[in-house]
Coordinates of C-alpha atoms in Angstrom, one line a residue:
Chain E
X2 CA 62.2 99.0 113.4
X3 CA 63.9 101.4 112.8
X4 CA 65.9 100.9 116.2
X5 CA 65.7 97.2 115.1
X6 CA 67.9 98.2 111.6
X7 CA 70.0 100.5 113.3
X8 CA 71.4 98.2 115.5
X9 CA 71.9 95.9 113.2
X10 CA 73.3 98.4 110.8
X11 CA 75.9 99.4 113.7
X12 CA 76.6 96.5 114.8
X13 CA 77.8 95.1 111.1
X14 CA 79.7 98.3 110.9
X15 CA 81.7 97.6 114.0
X16 CA 82.5 93.9 112.4
X17 CA 83.3 95.2 110.0
X18 CA 85.5 97.9 111.3
X19 CA 87.0 95.4 113.6
X20 CA 87.8 93.1 110.2
X21 CA 88.8 95.6 108.6
X22 CA 91.2 97.0 110.9
X23 CA 92.7 93.0 111.6
X24 CA 93.0 92.6 108.0
X25 CA 95.2 95.9 107.7
X26 CA 98.5 94.4 109.5
X27 CA 100.4 92.9 107.5
X28 CA 103.7 90.8 108.4
X29 CA 106.5 89.7 105.7
X30 CA 109.1 88.2 107.2
X31 CA 112.5 87.3 105.2
X32 CA 115.4 85.5 105.9
X33 CA 118.9 86.5 106.8
X34 CA 119.5 86.4 103.3
X35 CA 117.5 90.1 102.4
X36 CA 120.9 91.4 104.3
X37 CA 124.0 92.7 103.2
X38 CA 126.3 94.4 104.2
X39 CA 127.3 97.7 103.7
X40 CA 130.1 97.2 102.2
X41 CA 130.8 94.2 99.6
X42 CA 133.5 92.3 102.1
X43 CA 133.6 88.4 100.7
X44 CA 134.1 87.4 104.5
X45 CA 131.5 89.7 105.9
X46 CA 128.6 87.3 105.0
X47 CA 126.1 84.0 104.4
X48 CA 126.8 80.5 106.3
X49 CA 123.2 79.1 104.8
X50 CA 120.5 81.7 105.4
X51 CA 122.2 83.3 108.5
X52 CA 123.9 86.6 107.6
X53 CA 127.4 87.1 109.8
X54 CA 129.8 89.2 110.5
X55 CA 133.4 87.8 109.9
X56 CA 135.4 90.2 110.2
X57 CA 137.3 92.1 112.5
X58 CA 135.5 95.3 112.7
X59 CA 131.7 96.0 113.1
X60 CA 129.7 95.4 109.6
X61 CA 126.5 97.5 108.9
X62 CA 123.8 95.3 107.1
X63 CA 121.0 96.4 105.5
X64 CA 118.1 94.5 105.1
X65 CA 115.4 95.0 102.4
X66 CA 112.2 94.5 102.5
X67 CA 108.6 95.1 100.8
X68 CA 106.7 97.7 101.2
X69 CA 102.7 96.1 101.7
X70 CA 101.3 99.8 101.9
X71 CA 101.5 101.1 105.4
X72 CA 103.7 102.4 108.5
X73 CA 106.1 100.2 110.3
X74 CA 103.7 99.2 113.3
X75 CA 106.9 96.6 114.3
X76 CA 110.1 95.4 113.2
X77 CA 111.7 92.2 114.6
X78 CA 114.9 90.6 114.3
X79 CA 116.3 87.3 115.5
X80 CA 120.0 88.1 115.9
X81 CA 122.7 85.5 117.4
X82 CA 125.4 87.4 119.0
X83 CA 128.0 84.9 120.4
X84 CA 130.5 87.3 120.9
X85 CA 132.1 88.7 123.9
X86 CA 132.3 92.2 123.2
X87 CA 129.9 94.3 121.4
X88 CA 126.3 94.3 120.6
X89 CA 123.8 94.1 117.5
X90 CA 122.2 97.6 117.4
X91 CA 119.2 97.8 114.3
X92 CA 116.4 99.9 113.7
X93 CA 113.5 100.2 111.0
X94 CA 114.4 102.9 108.4
X95 CA 110.5 103.7 105.6
X96 CA 112.5 105.9 103.6
X97 CA 110.7 108.1 100.3
X98 CA 111.3 107.1 96.3
X99 CA 114.6 108.5 96.1
X100 CA 115.6 108.7 99.3
X101 CA 115.4 112.2 99.9
X102 CA 114.1 111.6 103.1
X103 CA 111.9 108.9 105.1
X104 CA 111.0 108.1 109.2
X105 CA 113.3 106.4 111.7
X106 CA 111.9 103.7 114.2
X107 CA 113.8 104.0 117.2
X108 CA 117.0 101.4 117.7
X109 CA 117.6 98.4 120.0
X110 CA 120.4 96.2 120.6
X111 CA 121.1 93.1 122.2
X112 CA 123.2 94.7 124.5
X113 CA 126.9 94.0 125.2
X114 CA 127.0 91.6 127.7
X115 CA 124.0 89.3 126.1
X116 CA 125.4 86.4 124.4
X117 CA 123.0 84.0 122.6
X118 CA 119.9 84.3 120.4
X119 CA 117.6 87.0 120.7
X120 CA 114.3 89.0 119.1
X121 CA 115.1 92.6 118.8
X122 CA 112.0 95.7 118.2
X123 CA 109.6 93.5 119.2
X124 CA 107.3 95.8 121.2
X125 CA 109.1 98.7 119.9
X126 CA 107.1 101.5 118.3
X127 CA 107.6 101.7 114.4
X128 CA 107.8 104.5 112.1
X129 CA 105.1 107.0 112.3
X130 CA 103.7 107.2 108.6
X131 CA 105.1 105.6 105.5
X132 CA 105.4 107.5 102.1
X133 CA 104.5 106.3 99.3
X134 CA 106.4 104.5 96.4
X135 CA 108.7 104.3 99.0
X136 CA 110.5 101.2 101.2
X137 CA 110.9 99.2 104.0
X138 CA 114.3 98.7 105.1
X139 CA 116.2 96.9 108.8
X140 CA 119.6 98.9 109.7
X141 CA 121.7 96.4 111.7
X142 CA 125.1 97.5 113.1
X143 CA 127.2 94.0 113.7
X144 CA 129.9 93.6 116.0
X145 CA 133.3 91.9 115.2
X146 CA 133.5 88.6 114.9
X147 CA 134.4 86.9 118.3
X148 CA 133.3 84.1 120.7
X149 CA 131.8 80.9 119.6
X150 CA 129.4 81.4 116.9
X151 CA 130.2 85.2 116.0
X152 CA 127.2 87.7 115.8
X153 CA 124.4 87.6 112.6
X154 CA 120.9 88.1 111.8
X155 CA 119.0 84.7 110.9
X156 CA 116.1 86.5 110.4
X157 CA 113.8 89.4 110.3
X158 CA 110.1 91.1 109.8
X159 CA 108.1 93.8 109.1
X160 CA 104.8 94.3 110.4
X161 CA 103.0 97.1 108.1
X162 CA 99.4 98.8 109.7
Chain W
X24 CA 75.9 85.6 106.2
X25 CA 74.9 89.2 106.2
X26 CA 72.6 89.6 103.5
X27 CA 71.2 86.3 105.9
X28 CA 70.7 88.3 109.3
X29 CA 69.6 91.7 108.1
X30 CA 66.7 89.1 105.9
X31 CA 66.0 87.7 108.9
X32 CA 65.7 91.4 111.0
X33 CA 63.7 92.9 108.4
X34 CA 61.3 89.3 108.9
X35 CA 61.1 90.1 113.1
X36 CA 60.4 93.4 112.5
X37 CA 57.5 92.7 109.9
X38 CA 55.8 90.1 111.6
X39 CA 55.9 92.7 114.6
X40 CA 54.5 95.1 112.7
X41 CA 51.7 92.5 111.1
X42 CA 51.1 91.1 114.9
X43 CA 50.3 95.3 116.2
X44 CA 47.8 95.8 113.1
X45 CA 46.1 92.6 114.0
X46 CA 45.6 93.5 117.6
X47 CA 44.7 97.0 116.5
X48 CA 41.8 95.3 114.0
X49 CA 40.3 93.2 116.3
X50 CA 39.8 95.4 119.2
X51 CA 38.1 97.3 116.6
X52 CA 36.3 94.0 115.6
X53 CA 35.2 93.5 119.9
X54 CA 33.0 96.2 120.0
X55 CA 31.2 96.1 116.7
X56 CA 30.3 92.4 117.7
X57 CA 29.0 93.1 121.2
X58 CA 27.3 96.6 120.1
X59 CA 23.8 94.7 119.6
X60 CA 24.4 93.6 123.2
X61 CA 25.5 97.0 124.9
X62 CA 23.3 99.1 122.8
X63 CA 20.0 97.4 122.8
X64 CA 18.1 101.3 122.2
X65 CA 20.5 102.9 119.5
X66 CA 18.6 103.4 116.0
X67 CA 19.6 101.6 113.1
X68 CA 20.4 104.8 111.6
X69 CA 23.0 105.4 114.2
X70 CA 23.9 101.5 113.6
X71 CA 24.4 102.0 110.1
X72 CA 26.8 105.3 110.5
X73 CA 28.9 103.0 113.2
X74 CA 29.2 100.5 110.6
X75 CA 30.1 102.7 107.7
X76 CA 32.9 104.9 110.3
X77 CA 34.3 101.3 111.0
X78 CA 34.4 100.2 107.7
X79 CA 36.4 103.1 106.6
X80 CA 38.5 102.6 109.3
X81 CA 38.9 98.8 108.3
X82 CA 39.7 100.1 104.8
X83 CA 42.4 102.0 105.8
X84 CA 44.3 99.6 107.7
X85 CA 43.9 97.3 105.1
X86 CA 45.9 99.6 103.3
X87 CA 48.3 100.7 106.0
X88 CA 49.0 96.9 106.0
X89 CA 49.4 96.4 102.8
X90 CA 52.0 99.1 102.4
X91 CA 53.3 97.2 105.4
X92 CA 53.3 94.0 103.5
X93 CA 55.4 95.5 100.1
X94 CA 57.6 96.5 102.5
X95 CA 58.1 93.6 103.5
X96 CA 58.0 91.5 100.8
X97 CA 60.2 94.5 98.7
X98 CA 63.3 92.8 96.4
X99 CA 66.3 94.3 98.7
X100 CA 69.0 97.5 97.5
X101 CA 72.2 95.7 95.1
X102 CA 74.5 94.5 97.3
X103 CA 77.0 97.0 96.4
X104 CA 74.5 99.2 98.1
X105 CA 73.9 97.8 101.4
X106 CA 77.6 96.6 102.2
X107 CA 79.7 99.3 100.9
X108 CA 80.0 100.9 104.7
X109 CA 81.3 97.3 105.1
X110 CA 83.6 96.4 102.2
X111 CA 85.0 99.5 101.5
X112 CA 88.7 98.9 102.0
X113 CA 89.2 102.5 104.2
X114 CA 91.3 102.3 107.2
X115 CA 90.3 102.5 110.6
X116 CA 91.6 105.9 111.7
X117 CA 94.0 104.8 113.7
X118 CA 95.6 103.6 110.7
X119 CA 98.7 105.5 109.0
X120 CA 98.2 107.1 106.0
X121 CA 100.6 107.4 102.9
X122 CA 102.2 111.1 103.2
X123 CA 104.4 113.0 101.1
X124 CA 107.9 114.0 102.4
X125 CA 107.0 117.8 102.1
X126 CA 103.7 117.4 104.2
X127 CA 105.8 115.1 106.8
X128 CA 108.6 118.0 107.4
X129 CA 105.6 120.8 107.6
X130 CA 103.7 119.0 110.4
X131 CA 106.7 118.3 112.0
X132 CA 107.6 121.9 111.9
X133 CA 104.7 122.9 113.0
X134 CA 104.2 120.2 116.1
X135 CA 108.1 121.5 116.8
X136 CA 107.5 125.1 117.0
X137 CA 103.7 124.8 118.8
X138 CA 106.2 122.6 121.6
X139 CA 107.0 124.6 125.3
X140 CA 110.5 123.5 126.1
X141 CA 111.8 120.9 129.0
X142 CA 114.9 123.3 129.7
X143 CA 116.6 120.8 131.7
X144 CA 116.8 117.9 129.3
X145 CA 116.4 120.2 125.6
X146 CA 120.1 121.8 126.7
X147 CA 121.4 118.3 128.1
X148 CA 120.3 116.7 124.6
X149 CA 121.6 119.9 122.5
X150 CA 125.2 119.5 124.0
X151 CA 125.1 115.3 123.8
X152 CA 123.9 115.5 119.8
X153 CA 126.9 118.6 119.6
X154 CA 129.4 116.3 120.9
X155 CA 128.1 113.4 118.7
X156 CA 129.2 115.7 115.8
X157 CA 131.9 116.2 116.5
X158 CA 133.3 112.7 117.5
X159 CA 131.5 110.8 114.7
X160 CA 130.4 114.0 111.9
X161 CA 133.9 113.4 110.6
X162 CA 135.0 116.3 107.9
X163 CA 132.2 115.8 105.5
X164 CA 129.4 117.3 107.7
X165 CA 128.8 120.7 109.7
X166 CA 125.6 120.9 112.3
X167 CA 124.8 124.2 111.6
X168 CA 121.6 124.9 113.9
X169 CA 119.9 122.4 116.7
X170 CA 117.4 123.1 119.0
X171 CA 115.9 120.5 121.8
X172 CA 112.3 121.5 123.1
X173 CA 110.3 118.7 125.0
X174 CA 109.7 115.8 122.7
X175 CA 111.8 116.4 120.2
X176 CA 114.6 118.4 118.8
X177 CA 115.1 119.6 115.2
X178 CA 118.5 119.9 113.6
X179 CA 120.0 121.6 109.9
X180 CA 123.0 119.7 109.2
X181 CA 125.3 120.8 106.3
X182 CA 127.9 118.0 104.2
X183 CA 130.6 118.5 101.5
X184 CA 129.1 115.8 99.6
X185 CA 126.7 113.0 98.8
X186 CA 128.9 110.7 100.6
X187 CA 129.0 112.4 103.4
X188 CA 125.5 113.1 103.8
X189 CA 123.9 109.1 102.9
X190 CA 127.0 107.8 105.9
X191 CA 125.3 110.0 108.1
X192 CA 122.5 108.5 107.6
X193 CA 123.6 105.5 108.6
X194 CA 124.3 106.9 111.5
X195 CA 120.7 107.9 112.3
X196 CA 120.5 104.7 114.9
X197 CA 123.6 105.5 116.9
X198 CA 122.8 107.5 120.5
X199 CA 122.3 110.0 121.0
X200 CA 120.3 109.5 117.8
X201 CA 118.5 106.1 118.6
X202 CA 114.7 107.1 119.1
X203 CA 113.4 107.6 116.0
X204 CA 112.8 110.5 113.9
X205 CA 113.0 112.2 110.2
X206 CA 114.7 112.7 107.4
X207 CA 114.5 115.3 105.0
X208 CA 117.1 116.3 102.1
X209 CA 117.3 120.2 101.6
X210 CA 119.3 120.4 98.4
X211 CA 122.4 118.2 97.7
X212 CA 124.3 119.2 100.8
X213 CA 121.8 120.0 103.4
X214 CA 119.8 118.1 105.2
X215 CA 116.9 118.6 108.3
X216 CA 116.3 116.0 111.5
X217 CA 113.8 115.7 113.8
X218 CA 115.3 113.3 116.5
X219 CA 112.9 112.1 119.0
X220 CA 112.8 112.1 122.5
X221 CA 112.7 108.5 124.3
X222 CA 109.7 107.7 124.6
X223 CA 108.2 110.2 122.6
X224 CA 107.6 109.0 119.2
X225 CA 106.9 111.4 116.7
X226 CA 103.1 112.1 115.8
X227 CA 102.0 110.7 113.1
X228 CA 101.7 113.1 110.2
X229 CA 98.1 113.5 109.1
X230 CA 96.4 112.8 105.9
X231 CA 96.2 115.2 103.1

């Protein structure tokens, strides 16, 4: 009787832990409209829902996200990069409430020679921890306009664990 | 779902217990019935004594059976108490916990100080980061100290104003500072940065 009950409780506990661990990860996705250039340059912004760099110099895009209560386990930025030279480079940041400090993820680039659409950061580790009342964002360095379609952020997402 | 499964378990256990008890009673009853044939020479007094002993034993077994019945039909505890281990939203051990910036810096300082240096990588990285600051730092910032060990570098930076400090934060994804890290301001014009080595993300900060 005791053994059966113990087995039942153990199995139930394990199932519960599995459910919790699955439920714990949450992904929030955004369109490129969530990105803004670091400095307000009128020609460096959205074309529909895609945040584009239409200037002749590199522009930093800051893409805000909602902190749902966990460290960044994954981040993903879907970029268009048809520039003949230059590349899109992005990383994620989990900052404290007043941005006095924060965690920075490894960055990933589309590659100088790359032309097309690409998801960055898909399998990279995120930040190791997070700060209460803090914020999450993705930062991308966009190359100067060029090529058929230039460069832009079409969408991005952050998964928290 | 859970309540139903548990009830099934409890019922199965109860049935098993009842079956065992039944077998026990049955095995006691057999000798009692066989007694007149097996021992025709025993006296009436002995038979009465044996019968009394068996009667007491039977009473005890009945009492035990009553206890088992009580346990089987006992009302289940309050759902909140039974389901607490499952409904409690405590994250699994691997899930990172929220931390304070101070605790994070203290943790990384501790990990860093305990690291054994990888001299070849550490020296090359220190040179690379030094060159980065000379190239990208601008007039408003200076690299005060930098030390690399085996999986991370710790650097202390000084800035002339908030603007140059914030400008530095925007360069954190630029090589050689493109492997992730942790930053923490020290007052208005200083900042500590722990830069991770490629392939060695900073360790999670334990919850307080």
